[in-house]
Structures are given as structure tokens and as C-alpha cells.
XYZ file of C-alpha atoms in Angstrom:
421
model
C 39.773 1.961 -4.980
C 37.210 -0.378 -5.188
C 37.920 -4.133 -3.703
C 36.719 -7.137 -5.793
C 34.897 -9.471 -3.113
C 36.412 -12.140 -3.361
C 34.903 -15.594 -4.558
C 35.092 -18.909 -2.721
C 35.645 -21.742 -4.144
C 33.182 -23.610 -5.599
C 31.608 -27.242 -5.653
C 29.879 -29.306 -7.712
C 25.961 -28.451 -7.509
C 24.271 -31.055 -6.545
C 20.789 -32.166 -7.900
C 17.626 -33.083 -5.982
C 15.701 -33.279 -8.635
C 16.080 -37.206 -9.822
C 16.733 -39.402 -7.131
C 20.841 -40.463 -6.636
C 22.493 -43.867 -7.699
C 21.135 -45.289 -4.466
C 17.873 -47.589 -4.850
C 14.895 -45.360 -3.148
C 15.386 -42.666 0.694
C 17.137 -43.920 3.511
C 13.716 -43.625 5.740
C 10.890 -44.009 3.835
C 8.239 -42.599 5.588
C 4.776 -44.879 6.620
C 2.197 -41.526 8.170
C 0.168 -42.206 10.287
C 1.755 -45.239 11.592
C 1.418 -46.101 15.704
C 5.816 -46.221 15.984
C 6.931 -43.160 15.640
C 10.059 -45.459 13.561
C 7.949 -47.401 11.541
C 6.441 -44.034 10.787
C 10.341 -42.896 10.478
C 12.076 -39.651 11.256
C 11.836 -35.810 8.173
C 15.304 -35.582 7.184
C 15.577 -32.749 5.118
C 18.832 -31.241 6.268
C 21.236 -30.512 3.466
C 23.984 -31.733 5.588
C 24.040 -35.053 3.824
C 21.404 -34.877 0.914
C 21.170 -38.700 0.539
C 20.306 -39.152 3.745
C 16.618 -36.208 2.760
C 13.076 -38.334 1.894
C 11.728 -34.928 1.865
C 10.975 -32.152 -0.762
C 11.986 -28.813 0.488
C 13.944 -27.923 4.127
C 13.075 -27.026 7.664
C 12.211 -23.314 8.632
C 9.776 -22.488 7.132
C 9.862 -18.941 5.617
C 12.595 -18.799 7.225
C 15.058 -21.350 4.998
C 15.231 -18.831 2.648
C 17.020 -16.457 5.209
C 19.204 -19.677 6.206
C 20.268 -20.064 2.379
C 20.981 -16.378 2.594
C 22.676 -16.881 5.421
C 24.917 -19.695 3.850
C 25.661 -17.867 0.575
C 27.406 -14.700 2.841
C 29.960 -16.855 4.797
C 28.006 -16.259 8.160
C 26.420 -19.672 8.381
C 28.567 -23.120 8.586
C 26.657 -25.338 5.617
C 27.540 -27.996 7.774
C 26.309 -26.748 10.960
C 23.874 -28.931 13.527
C 22.611 -27.900 16.466
C 23.389 -29.059 19.945
C 19.527 -30.332 21.032
C 21.453 -29.894 24.517
C 17.862 -29.382 26.731
C 15.625 -28.405 23.905
C 13.223 -30.844 25.084
C 9.188 -29.793 24.683
C 8.082 -28.417 28.699
C 4.715 -30.355 28.920
C 4.265 -33.875 27.006
C 1.683 -33.711 24.257
C 0.366 -36.577 23.327
C 0.522 -39.505 21.397
C -3.546 -39.339 20.565
C -4.971 -41.904 18.069
C -5.881 -39.117 15.879
C -1.691 -39.208 15.560
C -2.186 -42.320 13.711
C -4.993 -41.429 10.938
C -3.107 -40.113 8.237
C -6.194 -38.583 7.194
C -7.030 -36.709 10.220
C -3.466 -35.007 10.613
C -1.790 -34.352 7.270
C 0.532 -30.051 7.267
C 2.299 -31.020 10.469
C 4.152 -33.713 12.418
C 2.823 -34.857 15.157
C 6.049 -36.490 16.201
C 8.378 -33.638 15.320
C 8.644 -32.323 19.268
C 10.029 -35.921 20.493
C 12.878 -36.031 18.576
C 15.852 -36.833 20.888
C 13.585 -39.201 22.340
C 11.872 -40.697 19.250
C 15.397 -40.625 16.632
C 18.068 -40.380 19.655
C 19.772 -43.326 17.922
C 19.303 -42.248 14.493
C 20.884 -39.435 16.328
C 23.561 -40.444 17.713
C 24.038 -42.873 14.524
C 24.721 -39.495 12.067
C 21.593 -38.206 11.550
C 20.713 -35.086 10.862
C 17.433 -34.984 12.158
C 15.864 -31.501 13.478
C 12.445 -31.153 15.647
C 9.796 -29.085 14.114
C 7.851 -28.929 16.991
C 8.953 -26.263 20.704
C 7.294 -26.467 23.233
C 8.124 -24.223 25.386
C 6.980 -21.761 29.351
C 5.910 -17.753 28.822
C 4.757 -15.409 30.664
C 2.444 -12.676 27.955
C 1.090 -9.363 29.264
C -1.238 -7.916 27.247
C -2.824 -4.773 28.047
C -5.818 -4.424 27.853
C -6.100 -7.946 29.705
C -3.846 -6.118 32.294
C -6.665 -3.516 32.463
C -8.715 -6.364 32.715
C -7.275 -7.511 36.273
C -7.036 -4.100 37.324
C -10.929 -3.228 36.972
C -11.569 -7.086 38.731
C -12.916 -8.434 35.628
C -10.044 -10.758 35.878
C -9.065 -12.339 38.925
C -4.966 -12.595 40.066
C -4.529 -16.131 41.169
C -1.183 -16.652 41.507
C -1.130 -19.487 38.970
C -2.829 -18.765 35.649
C -2.436 -14.485 36.942
C 0.362 -12.542 38.353
C 0.179 -9.667 40.422
C 1.419 -7.858 37.998
C -0.416 -8.830 35.837
C 1.574 -11.503 33.213
C -0.334 -14.258 32.532
C 0.793 -18.287 32.412
C 1.561 -19.822 29.172
C 2.169 -23.306 27.438
C 3.641 -21.880 23.876
C 4.375 -24.155 20.530
C 5.282 -23.728 17.703
C 4.989 -25.417 14.270
C 6.052 -25.585 11.273
C 4.271 -26.845 8.336
C 5.346 -30.232 7.020
C 2.771 -31.356 4.153
C 2.543 -35.652 3.167
C 1.481 -34.918 -0.170
C -0.895 -37.398 -0.211
C -3.472 -36.886 2.279
C -3.363 -33.431 1.152
C -4.575 -34.144 -2.151
C -6.841 -35.242 -0.933
C -8.207 -33.504 2.119
C -8.834 -30.776 -1.194
C -11.177 -32.899 -2.989
C -7.910 -33.299 -6.132
C -5.179 -35.830 -7.441
C -2.207 -36.161 -6.430
C -0.910 -35.175 -8.961
C -1.750 -31.648 -9.956
C -1.349 -30.779 -6.537
C 2.272 -31.270 -7.057
C 2.079 -30.062 -10.608
C 0.668 -26.751 -9.010
C 2.413 -25.533 -6.517
C 6.365 -27.107 -9.057
C 4.175 -24.491 -12.078
C 2.912 -21.645 -9.316
C 6.186 -21.225 -6.657
C 7.839 -20.895 -10.048
C 8.994 -24.795 -10.542
C 10.891 -23.584 -7.137
C 10.730 -27.782 -5.977
C 11.682 -29.297 -9.278
C 11.264 -32.995 -6.598
C 7.519 -32.099 -6.407
C 7.420 -32.858 -10.534
C 10.610 -35.920 -10.418
C 9.870 -37.017 -7.322
C 7.117 -39.284 -6.356
C 8.547 -40.950 -4.064
C 8.901 -38.333 -2.461
C 5.739 -37.629 -0.734
C 7.096 -35.762 2.336
C 6.979 -31.200 1.633
C 8.348 -28.585 4.123
C 7.117 -25.295 1.723
C 8.747 -22.725 2.358
C 5.615 -20.309 4.136
C 4.531 -19.681 8.150
C 3.957 -21.767 10.480
C 1.314 -21.677 13.585
C 2.578 -20.517 17.135
C -0.007 -22.111 20.189
C -0.855 -19.954 23.749
C -2.009 -22.668 26.079
C -3.723 -21.461 28.996
C -3.998 -23.711 31.794
C -3.192 -27.226 32.270
C -2.703 -29.160 28.666
C -2.739 -32.488 29.659
C -6.650 -31.585 30.354
C -6.642 -30.457 25.812
C -8.232 -34.154 25.367
C -10.372 -34.850 28.427
C -14.032 -34.392 27.715
C -14.942 -33.370 31.041
C -13.171 -30.822 31.171
C -14.855 -27.203 29.196
C -12.557 -26.027 26.855
C -11.941 -22.580 25.256
C -10.547 -22.312 21.784
C -9.681 -18.546 19.501
C -8.117 -19.767 15.569
C -6.802 -16.396 15.057
C -4.961 -15.701 11.805
C -2.253 -13.327 11.358
C -2.802 -9.574 10.962
C 0.284 -7.405 11.777
C -1.737 -4.099 11.341
C -4.708 -4.637 13.673
C -2.892 -7.097 15.987
C -0.143 -5.260 17.438
C 0.008 -2.097 16.208
C -3.353 -1.598 16.664
C -4.665 -0.195 13.934
C -8.904 -0.109 14.116
C -10.119 -0.883 9.945
C -10.747 -4.507 11.496
C -11.503 -6.330 14.119
C -8.974 -8.517 14.677
C -6.618 -8.044 17.612
C -9.590 -6.953 20.193
C -11.287 -10.448 18.619
C -7.940 -11.937 20.111
C -8.089 -10.729 23.556
C -11.642 -11.053 23.694
C -10.149 -14.701 22.152
C -7.645 -14.788 25.357
C -9.482 -13.266 28.013
C -11.727 -16.228 27.697
C -9.418 -18.766 27.618
C -8.174 -17.492 30.440
C -11.464 -17.531 32.294
C -11.674 -20.587 31.665
C -8.459 -21.559 32.492
C -9.271 -20.178 36.127
C -12.210 -22.712 36.034
C -10.605 -24.950 35.771
C -10.684 -25.356 32.546
C -8.394 -25.268 30.051
C -7.631 -22.739 26.933
C -5.616 -22.350 23.468
C -4.701 -19.217 21.228
C -4.061 -20.913 17.608
C -2.336 -17.924 15.417
C -1.142 -19.412 11.819
C 0.885 -16.823 9.857
C -1.508 -15.813 7.657
C -1.168 -12.494 6.842
C -4.711 -10.886 4.904
C -6.557 -14.060 4.312
C -2.897 -15.430 3.413
C -2.880 -12.811 0.339
C -0.197 -10.954 1.652
C 0.297 -7.085 2.651
C 0.956 -5.527 -0.343
C -2.683 -6.615 -1.715
C -4.398 -6.020 1.746
C -3.348 -2.298 1.177
C -4.338 -2.156 -2.537
C -7.669 -3.211 -1.393
C -7.750 -0.676 1.222
C -7.315 1.743 -0.177
C -9.152 0.230 -4.215
C -11.832 0.332 -0.600
C -11.977 3.929 1.061
C -11.411 5.639 -2.795
C -14.657 3.567 -5.042
C -17.176 5.984 -5.696
C -20.186 6.092 -2.221
C -17.327 5.748 0.146
C -16.519 2.494 1.362
C -19.751 0.168 2.627
C -20.177 -3.054 2.640
C -22.162 -4.178 -0.289
C -18.907 -3.904 -1.614
C -15.669 -5.884 0.674
C -14.867 -9.064 -0.633
C -15.598 -7.408 -4.243
C -12.843 -4.906 -3.527
C -10.753 -8.038 -3.136
C -11.665 -10.711 -5.530
C -10.813 -7.586 -7.799
C -7.216 -7.128 -7.248
C -5.993 -11.413 -5.700
C -8.650 -12.636 -8.281
C -9.900 -14.665 -5.155
C -11.741 -13.773 -1.698
C -9.707 -15.876 1.168
C -6.825 -17.954 0.264
C -6.533 -19.455 3.547
C -8.108 -22.621 3.042
C -9.374 -23.675 6.643
C -9.209 -27.052 5.203
C -6.114 -27.787 6.587
C -5.544 -25.809 9.885
C -7.981 -28.471 12.154
C -4.480 -30.644 11.736
C -2.920 -28.716 15.304
C -6.400 -29.585 17.329
C -6.395 -33.040 16.370
C -2.899 -32.892 17.575
C -3.631 -31.884 21.246
C -5.987 -34.851 20.963
C -8.982 -32.405 21.101
C -12.190 -34.176 20.068
C -14.633 -31.561 22.053
C -14.805 -27.240 21.558
C -16.901 -26.324 24.923
C -16.482 -22.673 23.547
C -15.482 -21.873 20.083
C -14.415 -18.238 20.170
C -15.552 -17.663 16.451
C -17.436 -15.825 13.966
C -15.810 -17.538 11.043
C -18.110 -20.341 9.147
C -15.249 -21.410 7.061
C -13.410 -22.409 11.139
C -16.861 -23.778 11.992
C -17.551 -26.032 9.650
C -13.837 -27.452 9.358
C -13.464 -27.997 12.301
C -16.930 -29.911 12.576
C -16.225 -31.388 9.371
C -13.274 -33.406 10.837
C -14.621 -34.689 14.209
C -14.590 -32.915 16.519
C -17.763 -31.294 18.347
C -18.208 -27.588 18.803
C -20.513 -26.650 21.914
C -21.089 -22.711 21.884
C -19.911 -19.865 19.485
C -18.963 -16.950 21.385
C -18.895 -13.366 19.418
C -17.140 -10.318 19.439
C -18.879 -8.373 21.768
C -20.782 -5.552 20.264
C -19.062 -2.514 21.750
C -15.269 -3.305 21.112
C -15.621 -3.202 16.979
C -14.120 -0.250 15.662
C -16.350 2.448 13.847
C -13.983 1.894 10.809
C -14.254 -2.200 11.097
C -17.990 -1.402 10.603
C -17.746 -2.531 7.474
C -16.046 -6.083 7.544
C -17.785 -7.206 10.079
C -21.834 -6.709 8.615
C -19.742 -7.968 5.449
C -18.632 -10.862 6.595
C -22.402 -11.222 8.759
C -24.017 -11.198 5.196
C -21.434 -14.121 4.104
C -22.453 -16.546 6.214
C -20.563 -15.386 9.812
C -22.668 -16.450 12.138
C -24.433 -13.807 14.271
C -26.144 -13.679 17.226
C -28.631 -10.878 15.965
C -28.761 -11.831 12.514
C -27.270 -10.266 9.301
C -27.461 -6.458 7.829
C -30.350 -5.964 4.964
C -29.597 -5.517 1.850
C -30.215 -1.222 2.989
C -27.414 -1.660 5.377
C -25.210 -2.877 2.877
C -25.013 0.087 0.833
C -24.735 2.386 3.264
C -21.283 4.619 3.386
C -19.776 3.626 7.073
C -15.964 3.493 6.682
C -13.359 6.757 6.893
C -12.269 7.917 4.118
C -8.410 7.967 3.106
C -8.618 12.018 4.339
C -10.063 11.869 7.692
């Protein structure tokens, strides 16, 4: 006998697509203000709709799971987190870049210390939540442990422990977009940005087109994680060496070791360079962005893999980007224009060693006002054989390479494995 699920007593649905009877938002956000109280808190919580001053809600892509938890009855919609003892383990900022409404547009620079800057408002009942969390951890990377055992990386008891574990400061950052400045960053009108975000998410956020008074958007996308090796306080110091790798997520390689790309080998090389810099008295930073498959997603990525391997003539560099564009319509959707914001949050003014060959990342960083010294390529011996197609295609497209780009004839050669090999 089938049991009917119990139905909850339904409450009226409160639409947020138009302002309530109150005049204006309770806390207008003055993006770029040097005083956090003048700037105002970002309130994306749902316990008191009248307090909200932004579009969307917290937790990025995970906000949908929160909604599911509420709908299924696993989570009370009125739950408020107890933030006791959750303060950052390291103080970051504030820096001059925090006060520049053009320099940081995609994250809330004040989002890590809600308990410090907005304690009085929290005490009054405003449900203000952090969008940044900073902690400390030990990480153990098998390839790095091998380098330690081989003597390439010494155990110093500070950065590297006797078991091969590396001590790091970690920061998790949720996206917080200031729409007027995001539009300016892309060279488009704010109205066009809002309409595009509304229409091409299936109308998920009607406030984008009905609430011009709400200028901050919490998009349901992946955020970013920082892994910092060495003293965080030295990052803005121009007299201290700084090594940085900007890495975009690749689950297949980073986690499972797929050899069709250079993602994990280059990430590991970046971590090793960061450790060595910290051991020289400097600081190393890994920025890990949740932009799987050039922000096209894994389904698209795997479809491209099949198309590359099955095309006439086999998998070769000359067709590398075309196969992606045929399926996705574009070669890349990571939009590195927003990427330097996290560096400005850290107070970065100069990167001595940038562990990246990407021209898009380099150009975005330098255009944002950050100086770059040396560019560090992935060592040739770390490139998997099946990833030569990717590397040759990227070099031909403008990636930094001390050896130069491959010839047109080399790009036409079949160098990748077949699907059945």
C-alpha cells in the first residue's frame, strides 16, 4: 500500500521581483568605500526578506542544495549559523585596492570578518553571513612527497614537516558581483549584462531586470580556494619574493590523473615552486578556480574529447580549439577579466614568478595593474604524451613558451592516442 507523502501547510509565496512596500533597501551598498560600515554589509540571507540588499543568496552553486534541504524538511528555513570561533586564522587587509571600485568587482573584500565589522548589526538581528573563510591546514601531495624524499625539497619543520606534509593557509571565497563594475570590466552596458544574466539562466533571477536598486549579485556558480605557503603578511611586500599559480579546475586530471591534459602536472609544479619560494623566505599562492572544462563543464569537455579522437586524421593540435568551438560555440568561457580580483584582495602588487603559460591570465593580471616578473613554464618532462596535442595547440595560440611555437606542419601531425588505445 503506497503511503502519500505528508504535505506541509503552505505559506504565501513572497515575490522578490519588485520592491516591497518599504522605500528603498535597508542598507544600500556603497561599493569601494574605505569604511566597511559605510560600504554596508551584503545581506543575501532569506530569514528576513526586508533586510536583503542583493540579488541571489549565499553559497554559490550550493545554494540549490540548501533549497533542496529546506524543501525536503532536512533544514529549517529559519536556521542561522552560530559563528562562534569561526574568525579567520590570518588577518588579510585591508589594502588600498579594497577601496577601488574598479579593482575588486567579483568578491566582497570585507566578507571574511563579519564578526568584526558588523557585530553590532548581527546583535540587532540582521542575518549577515561571511562570504570568505580563512583557515590553516596540512596538505600532502604524493608527487611533492616524492620530491621531499628525493631531497629536492628539504624538510624545514616550518613549511614542510617530517612526514612530507605542507603547512598552508587556506581561504575559500564565494562570488559577490558588483554589477555596474562587472559590466564596465567587460565593456558592456549594465542593462545588457543584467538582461543577459536573466534571459540566459532561464529567468532564474527576475530582480536582475526589475530591481535596478539592487546592484550586488550572488551568482550560483563555483567560487575559488587559495592555498598560501609562507607568511600571508609578506604578500604585499615588494621586497619579498612572491610566486603565484592561477589554476582552473580540472577534475579529471587534478583528482584522477587523466593524462589528456597538463592540469595536474602543472598544478603540482606550481605547488612545488610555491614551497621553494616560502623556504627562501618568500610566499607562494595557489589560486584554484572552480571553472571546470574552461567553464564549459565536464559534459562538454568529454564530448570534445570524443570528437577530437574520432575526427578524420586523428587527434592533432591544428584542430584542438576547433573541436571545442564546434560543440560549445566558443573556445573558452573562463573570462579571466574577473580573475585578478582575488590577487588585489591579497594586496598583490608584483608577482615575481608566475607559474603559468596562459596569455589570457598574464594579460588580465598585468592589465589590472599588477607587475609580473618571470613566467615559469611547465617542465617538458612533465607533459604527458597524450597532452602534447593540447600543449602544441596552446603554444600556437599564444601561450608563453621559451622555445617558441610549433610549426604548421607539426600542428597537423597526429600525436594523441585513439579512444581504443
